[in-house]
């Protein structure tokens, strides 16, 4: 849906009076009590009525759909909210929290809608969805190198706002423009600057946060344990982030980017084998992401492996070429494929757009393609031998071209942190992070025979990788949530199956202790949230 159509839908829906909304609620049992609770605890009933939506509103489905970033959940069978609340201020959030608890609703919190299992906007229980689409302000302080960002703002909007003030500051986060800041930072958050500046959560300075009782607190008033937990432990397990205060980091006015493709016939396997050793240990100003595909050679029936090497260097082209000539000449980067551009342009390039694309596109949520996939993650602590790479390539070539491996090197600043510095534990010793994905393009849903075969293939790839990836535990990234890992949480033995993969044992146990203190009745819960025993 285009942004103009979405705004039109909102405008039309806002014309409903409170009386009209109340009469519509009669058709949906249970929601009337919640609506009445909101009404009786609000000063401006007319204004509030324009921010609540139930399934009987014509605009309910468009509002729910617009931030569903993984289209495999856009189907009639997907469980939807009983009520959508789109707050414009903290008072309505407090009221919605009070009324949800009073009338037996769970709460789901959606900032950008990018969570991989749709957990911010789906649930098998009656729930209220807090949609932060109206709370997306960004306040840049260039002098102090900080910014306050509300949870509904996207990474693209944050980068654009920074670029309007300066080209020598940026924020170390991901490249997908429509990812919401709220949930992204709460889960850790990594991107092209992680080897230089760590994760997004490492660069949180302060927070405005609402606990289960509706109390609003900051870093000082919440105490060090809760501040520790919400930076990488999944903030929505503990309460509601109202705004993050983030540290902006220095970058050069121009960075250098390059994109280079290599096929098996051009030595891709040998180059990637060395990449595993070089990329995590090279100058931390250089980040080289790889994407691995299996594809047909021209119009033949023969397949090959293609690896795309995407580099970004915090410096000049000349310095980059000298570095690569010394450390990684096999890659074959030449001057003509290097481009010196602004940091914000590099975000567009890593999203697959030409550097000449107007940077305003990063703020246009409707212009950015949505995903339609199922994904899994792994961490590599020892390089995969040539024999293992060949097995993985064979497996990729058995796929129907729906698969992608996206691999990011770690090392650098990431190795400086203890794995208990924040809940995000994938630190020293990690060489690479691997994201494994199959898409459902060309399919009507993720349950067609072809889609199911793709999921089976992804799980078999996951099994094939077992000897090569991290062990005890086999690590996974909590922001790439994967319900295949398990959802049981009635005791530690059950929860540890997935919890230790995301956070490791010490961090997971600490998160559970903190959760028991701040939300002992486990109101803020969803599959794979921090449990209370």
Coordinates of C-alpha atoms in Angstrom, one line a residue:
X1 CA 0.0 0.0 0.0
X2 CA 1.4 3.4 -0.9
X3 CA 1.9 5.9 1.9
X4 CA -0.7 8.3 0.4
X5 CA -3.3 5.5 0.4
X6 CA -2.5 4.6 4.0
X7 CA -2.8 8.2 5.1
X8 CA -6.2 8.4 3.3
X9 CA -7.4 5.3 5.1
X10 CA -6.3 6.8 8.4
X11 CA -8.0 10.1 7.6
X12 CA -11.2 8.4 6.8
X13 CA -11.1 6.2 9.9
X14 CA -10.4 9.2 12.1
X15 CA -13.8 10.7 11.1
X16 CA -15.5 8.1 13.2
X17 CA -17.0 9.6 16.4
X18 CA -16.6 7.8 19.7
X19 CA -20.3 6.9 19.6
X20 CA -19.9 5.2 16.2
X21 CA -16.9 3.3 17.5
X22 CA -18.7 2.1 20.6
X23 CA -21.6 0.8 18.5
X24 CA -19.3 -1.1 16.2
X25 CA -17.6 -2.7 19.2
X26 CA -20.8 -4.5 20.1
X27 CA -20.1 -6.9 17.3
X28 CA -16.8 -8.0 18.8
X29 CA -17.3 -9.6 22.2
X30 CA -14.7 -8.6 24.8
X31 CA -13.5 -5.5 23.1
X32 CA -16.3 -3.3 24.5
X33 CA -14.9 -3.6 28.0
X34 CA -11.4 -2.5 26.9
X35 CA -12.8 0.4 24.9
X36 CA -15.0 1.5 27.8
X37 CA -11.9 1.3 30.1
X38 CA -9.9 3.5 27.7
X39 CA -12.8 6.0 27.6
X40 CA -13.3 6.2 31.3
X41 CA -9.5 6.7 31.9
X42 CA -8.9 9.3 29.2
X43 CA -9.4 13.1 29.2
X44 CA -9.9 13.5 25.4
X45 CA -12.3 10.8 24.3
X46 CA -12.7 12.2 20.8
X47 CA -8.9 12.2 20.2
X48 CA -8.5 8.7 21.8
X49 CA -11.3 7.3 19.6
X50 CA -9.2 8.1 16.5
X51 CA -6.3 6.0 17.7
X52 CA -8.2 2.7 18.4
X53 CA -9.2 0.1 15.8
X54 CA -11.1 -3.1 16.0
X55 CA -11.9 -5.7 13.3
X56 CA -15.2 -4.0 12.5
X57 CA -13.4 -0.9 11.4
X58 CA -12.8 -0.7 7.6
X59 CA -9.3 0.5 8.3
X60 CA -8.4 -2.3 10.7
X61 CA -6.9 -4.7 8.2
X62 CA -4.9 -2.0 6.2
X63 CA -3.4 -0.7 9.5
X64 CA -2.5 -4.2 10.6
X65 CA -1.1 -5.1 7.1
X66 CA 1.0 -2.0 6.4
X67 CA 3.9 -2.9 8.8
X68 CA 3.7 -6.7 8.3
X69 CA 7.2 -6.9 6.7
X70 CA 7.2 -10.6 6.1
X71 CA 4.4 -11.3 3.6
X72 CA 4.2 -15.0 4.5
X73 CA 2.0 -13.8 7.4
X74 CA -0.4 -11.9 5.1
X75 CA -3.1 -14.5 5.0
X76 CA -6.6 -14.9 6.5
X77 CA -5.5 -17.6 8.9
X78 CA -3.0 -15.4 10.7
X79 CA -4.3 -14.6 14.2
X80 CA -4.8 -10.8 14.5
X81 CA -5.3 -8.4 17.3
X82 CA -8.5 -7.8 19.1
X83 CA -7.7 -4.1 19.2
X84 CA -5.0 -2.0 17.6
X85 CA -3.8 1.0 19.6
X86 CA -1.8 3.6 17.7
X87 CA -0.7 6.0 20.5
X88 CA 0.7 9.5 19.9
X89 CA 1.8 10.0 23.5
X90 CA 2.8 8.1 26.6
X91 CA -0.5 8.7 28.4
X92 CA -2.4 6.5 26.0
X93 CA 0.2 3.8 26.4
X94 CA -0.2 3.8 30.1
X95 CA -4.0 3.6 29.8
X96 CA -3.8 0.8 27.2
X97 CA -1.5 -1.1 29.5
X98 CA -3.8 -0.7 32.5
X99 CA -6.9 -1.7 30.5
X100 CA -5.2 -4.7 28.9
X101 CA -4.3 -6.1 32.3
X102 CA -7.7 -5.3 33.7
X103 CA -9.6 -7.1 31.0
X104 CA -7.4 -10.1 30.3
X105 CA -5.6 -9.1 27.1
X106 CA -2.0 -9.7 26.3
X107 CA 0.0 -7.0 24.6
X108 CA 2.2 -7.1 21.5
X109 CA 4.4 -4.2 20.7
X110 CA 5.2 -3.3 17.0
X111 CA 7.7 -0.8 16.0
X112 CA 8.7 -1.7 12.4
X113 CA 7.1 -5.1 12.1
X114 CA 10.3 -6.9 11.0
X115 CA 10.4 -9.7 13.6
X116 CA 11.0 -12.9 11.7
X117 CA 8.1 -14.9 13.2
X118 CA 5.6 -12.1 13.2
X119 CA 5.4 -12.1 17.0
X120 CA 4.8 -8.3 17.3
X121 CA 1.5 -8.5 15.4
X122 CA 0.2 -12.1 15.7
X123 CA -0.8 -14.3 18.7
X124 CA -3.0 -17.3 19.4
X125 CA -4.5 -15.5 22.4
X126 CA -6.7 -12.3 22.6
X127 CA -4.3 -9.4 22.5
X128 CA -3.9 -5.7 22.1
X129 CA -1.3 -4.5 19.6
X130 CA 0.5 -1.3 20.4
X131 CA 1.6 0.0 17.0
X132 CA 4.1 2.8 17.3
X133 CA 3.6 4.2 13.8
X134 CA 2.6 7.6 15.3
X135 CA 5.6 7.8 17.7
X136 CA 8.6 8.2 15.4
X137 CA 10.3 11.4 16.4
X138 CA 14.1 11.8 16.1
X139 CA 16.0 14.5 17.9
X140 CA 19.7 14.8 16.7
X141 CA 22.2 16.5 18.9
X142 CA 25.3 16.9 16.8
X143 CA 27.4 18.7 19.4
X144 CA 27.0 15.9 22.0
X145 CA 26.9 13.2 19.4
X146 CA 23.6 11.7 20.6
X147 CA 20.0 11.3 19.4
X148 CA 16.7 10.5 21.1
X149 CA 14.6 8.2 18.9
X150 CA 11.1 7.0 19.5
X151 CA 10.4 3.3 18.9
X152 CA 8.3 3.7 15.7
X153 CA 11.1 5.4 13.8
X154 CA 12.9 3.2 11.2
X155 CA 16.6 2.9 10.6
X156 CA 16.1 4.6 7.3
X157 CA 14.5 7.6 8.9
X158 CA 17.2 7.7 11.6
X159 CA 20.0 7.7 9.0
X160 CA 18.2 10.3 6.9
X161 CA 17.8 12.6 9.9
X162 CA 21.5 12.3 10.8
X163 CA 22.4 13.0 7.2
X164 CA 20.5 16.3 7.3
X165 CA 22.7 17.5 10.1
X166 CA 26.1 16.0 9.4
X167 CA 28.1 13.7 7.2
X168 CA 30.7 12.9 9.9
X169 CA 28.4 11.1 12.3
X170 CA 26.3 7.9 11.9
X171 CA 24.7 5.2 13.9
X172 CA 26.0 1.6 13.9
X173 CA 23.0 -0.3 12.9
X174 CA 21.7 -2.4 10.0
X175 CA 21.0 -1.7 6.3
X176 CA 17.3 -2.5 5.9
X177 CA 15.6 0.9 6.0
X178 CA 12.2 -0.2 7.3
X179 CA 13.5 -2.0 10.4
X180 CA 12.0 -0.3 13.5
X181 CA 14.4 1.2 16.0
X182 CA 12.4 0.0 19.0
X183 CA 12.7 -3.7 18.7
X184 CA 16.0 -3.7 16.7
X185 CA 18.0 -2.1 19.5
X186 CA 16.3 -4.2 22.2
X187 CA 17.6 -7.4 20.5
X188 CA 21.2 -6.2 20.0
X189 CA 21.3 -5.0 16.5
X190 CA 24.3 -5.3 14.1
X191 CA 25.4 -3.8 10.8
X192 CA 28.3 -2.6 8.7
X193 CA 29.9 -0.7 11.6
X194 CA 29.9 -3.6 14.1
X195 CA 33.6 -4.3 13.7
X196 CA 34.4 -0.6 14.3
X197 CA 31.8 0.3 17.0
X198 CA 30.0 -2.9 18.2
X199 CA 26.2 -3.5 18.2
X200 CA 23.5 -0.9 18.3
X201 CA 22.8 -1.9 21.9
X202 CA 26.4 -1.2 22.8
X203 CA 25.7 2.4 21.8
X204 CA 22.7 3.0 24.0
X205 CA 23.2 6.0 26.3
X206 CA 19.8 6.2 28.0
X207 CA 16.2 5.2 27.6
X208 CA 12.6 6.1 28.5
X209 CA 10.9 3.0 29.6
X210 CA 7.5 2.0 30.9
X211 CA 7.3 -1.0 33.3
X212 CA 4.4 -3.3 33.9
X213 CA 2.8 -0.9 36.4
X214 CA 2.9 2.0 34.0
X215 CA 5.9 3.7 35.7
X216 CA 8.1 5.7 33.4
X217 CA 11.8 5.4 34.2
X218 CA 15.2 6.2 32.7
X219 CA 18.6 4.6 33.0
X220 CA 19.2 5.9 36.5
X221 CA 15.8 5.2 38.0
X222 CA 15.5 1.7 36.5
X223 CA 18.8 0.5 37.9
X224 CA 21.8 -1.2 36.2
X225 CA 20.2 -4.7 36.0
X226 CA 17.1 -3.7 34.0
X227 CA 19.2 -1.3 31.9
X228 CA 21.5 -4.2 31.2
X229 CA 18.6 -6.6 30.3
X230 CA 16.8 -4.4 27.8
X231 CA 19.9 -3.9 25.6
X232 CA 20.0 -7.2 23.8
X233 CA 17.8 -9.3 26.0
X234 CA 14.6 -8.4 24.2
X235 CA 13.2 -5.2 25.7
X236 CA 9.6 -6.2 25.2
X237 CA 10.0 -9.0 27.7
X238 CA 10.4 -6.4 30.4
X239 CA 8.2 -3.5 29.4
X240 CA 7.7 -0.9 26.8
X241 CA 10.5 1.2 25.3
X242 CA 9.2 4.8 24.8
X243 CA 12.5 6.2 23.4
X244 CA 16.2 5.2 23.1
X245 CA 19.0 7.7 23.5
X246 CA 21.7 6.6 21.2
X247 CA 25.4 7.5 20.8
X248 CA 26.3 8.7 17.3
X249 CA 29.7 7.6 16.1
X250 CA 32.3 9.4 14.0
X251 CA 32.6 8.4 10.3
X252 CA 34.6 10.1 7.4
X253 CA 32.8 12.4 5.1
X254 CA 33.2 9.8 2.4
X255 CA 33.4 6.0 2.7
X256 CA 34.5 3.6 0.0
X257 CA 32.3 0.8 -1.2
X258 CA 32.7 -2.0 -3.7
X259 CA 30.7 -5.0 -4.9
X260 CA 32.4 -8.0 -6.6
X261 CA 31.0 -11.3 -7.8
X262 CA 32.9 -14.5 -8.0
X263 CA 31.7 -17.9 -9.3
X264 CA 33.0 -21.4 -8.6
X265 CA 34.7 -21.3 -12.0
X266 CA 36.5 -18.1 -10.9
X267 CA 37.8 -19.6 -7.7
X268 CA 35.0 -18.5 -5.4
X269 CA 35.5 -21.5 -3.1
X270 CA 39.2 -20.8 -2.5
X271 CA 38.6 -17.1 -2.1
X272 CA 35.8 -17.7 0.4
X273 CA 38.0 -20.1 2.3
X274 CA 40.6 -17.4 2.9
X275 CA 37.8 -14.8 3.5
X276 CA 37.0 -16.7 6.7
X277 CA 40.5 -16.0 8.0
X278 CA 40.9 -12.4 6.7
X279 CA 37.5 -10.7 7.2
X280 CA 37.3 -11.1 11.0
X281 CA 41.0 -10.0 11.6
X282 CA 41.6 -7.3 9.0
X283 CA 41.6 -3.6 9.8
X284 CA 38.3 -2.9 11.7
X285 CA 37.6 0.0 9.3
X286 CA 36.8 -2.6 6.7
X287 CA 33.6 -4.7 6.6
X288 CA 33.1 -7.3 3.9
X289 CA 29.7 -8.9 3.8
X290 CA 29.1 -11.9 1.5
X291 CA 26.0 -13.4 -0.1
X292 CA 26.1 -16.9 -1.5
X293 CA 23.7 -18.2 -4.2
X294 CA 23.4 -21.2 -6.4
X295 CA 22.3 -20.4 -9.9
X296 CA 22.1 -21.7 -13.4
X297 CA 25.0 -20.8 -15.8
X298 CA 23.4 -18.8 -18.5
X299 CA 20.7 -20.8 -20.3
X300 CA 22.2 -24.1 -19.5
X301 CA 21.0 -26.8 -17.0
X302 CA 24.3 -26.6 -15.1
X303 CA 24.5 -24.7 -11.8
X304 CA 27.3 -22.8 -10.2
X305 CA 27.9 -21.0 -6.9
X306 CA 28.1 -17.3 -7.0
X307 CA 29.4 -15.3 -4.1
X308 CA 28.9 -11.6 -3.9
X309 CA 31.5 -9.7 -1.8
X310 CA 30.2 -6.3 -0.6
X311 CA 32.8 -4.1 1.1
X312 CA 32.6 -0.8 2.9
X313 CA 35.7 0.9 4.2
X314 CA 35.8 3.8 6.6
X315 CA 38.4 5.7 4.5
X316 CA 39.6 6.4 1.0
X317 CA 39.8 4.2 -2.1
X318 CA 43.6 4.5 -2.2
X319 CA 44.0 3.3 1.4
X320 CA 41.6 0.5 0.9
X321 CA 43.4 -0.8 -2.2
X322 CA 46.7 -0.8 -0.3
X323 CA 45.1 -2.7 2.5
X324 CA 43.6 -5.3 0.3
X325 CA 46.7 -5.7 -1.8
X326 CA 48.5 -6.6 1.4
X327 CA 45.9 -8.7 3.2
X328 CA 43.6 -10.1 0.5
X329 CA 44.9 -9.8 -3.0
X330 CA 43.0 -12.9 -4.1
X331 CA 39.8 -11.0 -3.9
X332 CA 40.8 -9.0 -6.9
X333 CA 39.3 -5.6 -5.9
X334 CA 40.3 -3.0 -8.5
X335 CA 40.1 0.8 -8.5
X336 CA 37.3 0.9 -11.1
X337 CA 34.8 -1.0 -8.9
X338 CA 35.5 1.2 -5.8
X339 CA 33.3 4.2 -5.2
X340 CA 33.7 7.0 -2.6
X341 CA 30.3 8.0 -1.3
X342 CA 28.5 9.4 1.8
X343 CA 27.7 7.0 4.6
X344 CA 24.0 7.3 4.0
X345 CA 24.5 6.4 0.3
X346 CA 26.3 3.2 1.5
X347 CA 23.1 2.1 3.2
X348 CA 21.3 2.3 -0.1
X349 CA 24.1 0.4 -1.9
X350 CA 24.0 -2.4 0.7
X351 CA 20.2 -2.6 0.3
X352 CA 20.8 -3.2 -3.4
X353 CA 20.2 0.3 -4.8
X354 CA 22.5 2.4 -6.9
X355 CA 24.5 5.0 -5.0
X356 CA 22.7 7.7 -7.2
X357 CA 19.3 6.8 -5.7
X358 CA 17.9 9.8 -3.9
X359 CA 18.5 9.3 -0.2
X360 CA 14.8 10.2 0.6
X361 CA 13.9 6.7 -0.4
X362 CA 15.2 5.5 2.9
X363 CA 12.3 7.3 4.6
X364 CA 9.6 6.0 2.1
X365 CA 8.3 2.9 3.9
X366 CA 6.1 1.9 0.9
X367 CA 9.0 2.1 -1.6
X368 CA 11.0 -0.6 0.2
X369 CA 10.3 -4.2 -0.8
X370 CA 9.0 -6.5 1.8
X371 CA 10.3 -10.0 2.6
X372 CA 8.6 -13.3 2.0
X373 CA 10.8 -15.9 3.7
X374 CA 11.8 -18.2 6.5
X375 CA 15.2 -17.8 8.1
X376 CA 17.7 -19.3 10.5
X377 CA 21.0 -18.0 12.0
X378 CA 24.3 -19.5 13.1
X379 CA 27.7 -18.3 14.3
X380 CA 31.0 -19.6 13.1
X381 CA 34.0 -19.9 15.5
X382 CA 36.3 -22.0 13.4
X383 CA 36.7 -21.7 9.6
X384 CA 34.9 -24.2 7.5
X385 CA 37.4 -26.5 5.7
X386 CA 37.3 -26.7 1.9
X387 CA 35.7 -30.1 2.1
X388 CA 32.8 -28.6 4.2
X389 CA 32.4 -25.7 1.8
X390 CA 32.0 -28.1 -1.1
X391 CA 29.3 -30.0 0.8
X392 CA 27.5 -26.8 1.5
X393 CA 27.7 -25.7 -2.2
X394 CA 26.3 -29.1 -3.3
X395 CA 23.4 -28.6 -0.9
X396 CA 22.8 -25.1 -2.2
X397 CA 22.7 -26.4 -5.8
X398 CA 20.0 -28.9 -4.8
X399 CA 17.8 -25.9 -3.9
X400 CA 15.4 -24.4 -6.5
X401 CA 17.1 -21.0 -6.4
X402 CA 15.0 -19.9 -3.4
X403 CA 17.9 -19.9 -1.0
X404 CA 20.4 -17.3 0.2
X405 CA 23.3 -17.3 2.7
X406 CA 24.2 -13.9 4.0
X407 CA 27.4 -13.8 6.0
X408 CA 28.8 -11.0 8.1
X409 CA 32.3 -11.0 9.6
X410 CA 32.8 -10.2 13.3
X411 CA 36.1 -9.5 15.1
X412 CA 37.4 -6.0 15.6
X413 CA 35.4 -4.1 18.3
X414 CA 33.2 -7.1 18.9
X415 CA 36.1 -9.1 20.2
X416 CA 36.8 -6.3 22.8
X417 CA 33.6 -6.9 24.7
X418 CA 32.9 -9.6 27.2
X419 CA 30.0 -11.8 26.3
X420 CA 28.3 -10.7 29.5
X421 CA 28.7 -6.9 28.8
X422 CA 25.1 -6.9 27.6
X423 CA 22.8 -9.9 27.0
X424 CA 24.0 -10.2 23.4
X425 CA 26.7 -12.8 23.9
X426 CA 28.2 -13.5 20.4
X427 CA 31.5 -11.7 20.9
X428 CA 35.1 -12.8 21.2
X429 CA 35.9 -15.8 19.1
X430 CA 33.1 -15.4 16.7
X431 CA 34.4 -15.2 13.1
X432 CA 31.2 -15.0 11.1
X433 CA 27.5 -14.7 11.5
X434 CA 25.5 -16.7 9.0
X435 CA 21.9 -16.0 8.0
X436 CA 20.2 -18.8 6.0
X437 CA 17.0 -18.0 4.2
X438 CA 14.5 -19.5 1.8
X439 CA 11.9 -17.3 0.1
X440 CA 8.4 -18.2 -1.0
X441 CA 8.4 -16.1 -4.1
X442 CA 6.0 -17.4 -6.7
X443 CA 3.9 -19.2 -4.1
X444 CA 0.5 -18.2 -2.8
X445 CA 1.5 -19.0 0.8
X446 CA 4.2 -20.7 2.9
X447 CA 2.1 -23.9 3.0
X448 CA 2.0 -24.9 -0.7
X449 CA 3.9 -28.1 -1.5
X450 CA 6.7 -26.1 -3.0
X451 CA 7.0 -23.8 0.0
X452 CA 7.0 -26.8 2.4
X453 CA 9.8 -28.4 0.3
X454 CA 11.8 -25.2 0.7
X455 CA 11.3 -25.2 4.5
X456 CA 12.4 -28.9 4.6
X457 CA 15.4 -28.0 2.5
X458 CA 16.3 -25.2 4.9
X459 CA 16.1 -27.5 7.9
X460 CA 18.3 -30.0 6.2
X461 CA 20.9 -27.3 5.4
X462 CA 20.7 -26.4 9.1
X463 CA 21.5 -30.0 10.0
X464 CA 24.3 -30.2 7.4
X465 CA 26.0 -27.1 9.0
X466 CA 26.0 -28.7 12.5
X467 CA 29.6 -29.9 12.5
X468 CA 30.9 -26.5 11.4
X469 CA 29.1 -23.9 13.5
X470 CA 29.3 -23.0 17.2
X471 CA 28.6 -25.7 19.8
X472 CA 27.5 -26.0 23.4
X473 CA 25.4 -24.0 22.8
X474 CA 24.9 -23.7 19.1
X475 CA 24.3 -20.0 19.0
X476 CA 21.5 -18.1 17.3
X477 CA 20.6 -14.4 17.0
X478 CA 17.5 -13.4 19.0
X479 CA 16.5 -10.7 16.5
X480 CA 16.3 -13.5 13.9
X481 CA 13.8 -15.4 16.1
X482 CA 13.1 -18.9 15.0
X483 CA 10.3 -20.8 16.5
X484 CA 11.8 -24.1 15.2
X485 CA 14.2 -23.8 18.2
X486 CA 11.3 -24.4 20.6
X487 CA 8.8 -22.3 22.6
X488 CA 8.5 -24.3 25.8
X489 CA 9.0 -22.2 29.0
X490 CA 7.4 -23.9 31.9
X491 CA 10.8 -24.7 33.4
X492 CA 14.4 -23.9 32.8
X493 CA 15.1 -27.2 31.1
X494 CA 12.5 -26.4 28.4
X495 CA 13.4 -22.8 28.0
X496 CA 17.1 -23.4 27.9
X497 CA 16.7 -25.2 24.6
X498 CA 16.2 -21.9 22.8
X499 CA 17.2 -19.4 25.5
X500 CA 20.8 -20.5 25.7
X501 CA 21.2 -20.4 22.0
X502 CA 20.1 -16.8 21.9
X503 CA 21.9 -15.5 25.1
X504 CA 24.1 -18.3 26.5
X505 CA 23.6 -19.8 30.0
X506 CA 24.9 -17.1 32.3
X507 CA 23.1 -14.3 30.4
X508 CA 19.9 -16.2 30.1
X509 CA 19.8 -17.1 33.8
X510 CA 20.5 -13.4 34.7
X511 CA 17.7 -12.3 32.3
X512 CA 15.3 -14.7 34.1
X513 CA 16.2 -13.3 37.5
X514 CA 15.7 -9.7 36.3
X515 CA 12.4 -10.6 34.7
X516 CA 11.1 -12.1 38.0
X517 CA 11.9 -8.8 39.7
X518 CA 10.3 -6.4 37.3
X519 CA 7.4 -8.5 35.8
X520 CA 6.9 -11.4 38.3
X521 CA 3.4 -12.3 36.9
X522 CA 4.9 -12.5 33.4
X523 CA 2.5 -10.0 31.8
X524 CA 4.9 -9.1 29.0
X525 CA 5.1 -12.5 27.3
X526 CA 5.1 -14.1 23.9
X527 CA 6.7 -17.2 22.4
X528 CA 10.5 -17.1 23.3
X529 CA 10.2 -14.1 25.7
X530 CA 12.2 -14.2 28.9
X531 CA 10.2 -16.6 31.2
X532 CA 9.3 -16.5 34.9
X533 CA 9.4 -19.8 36.8

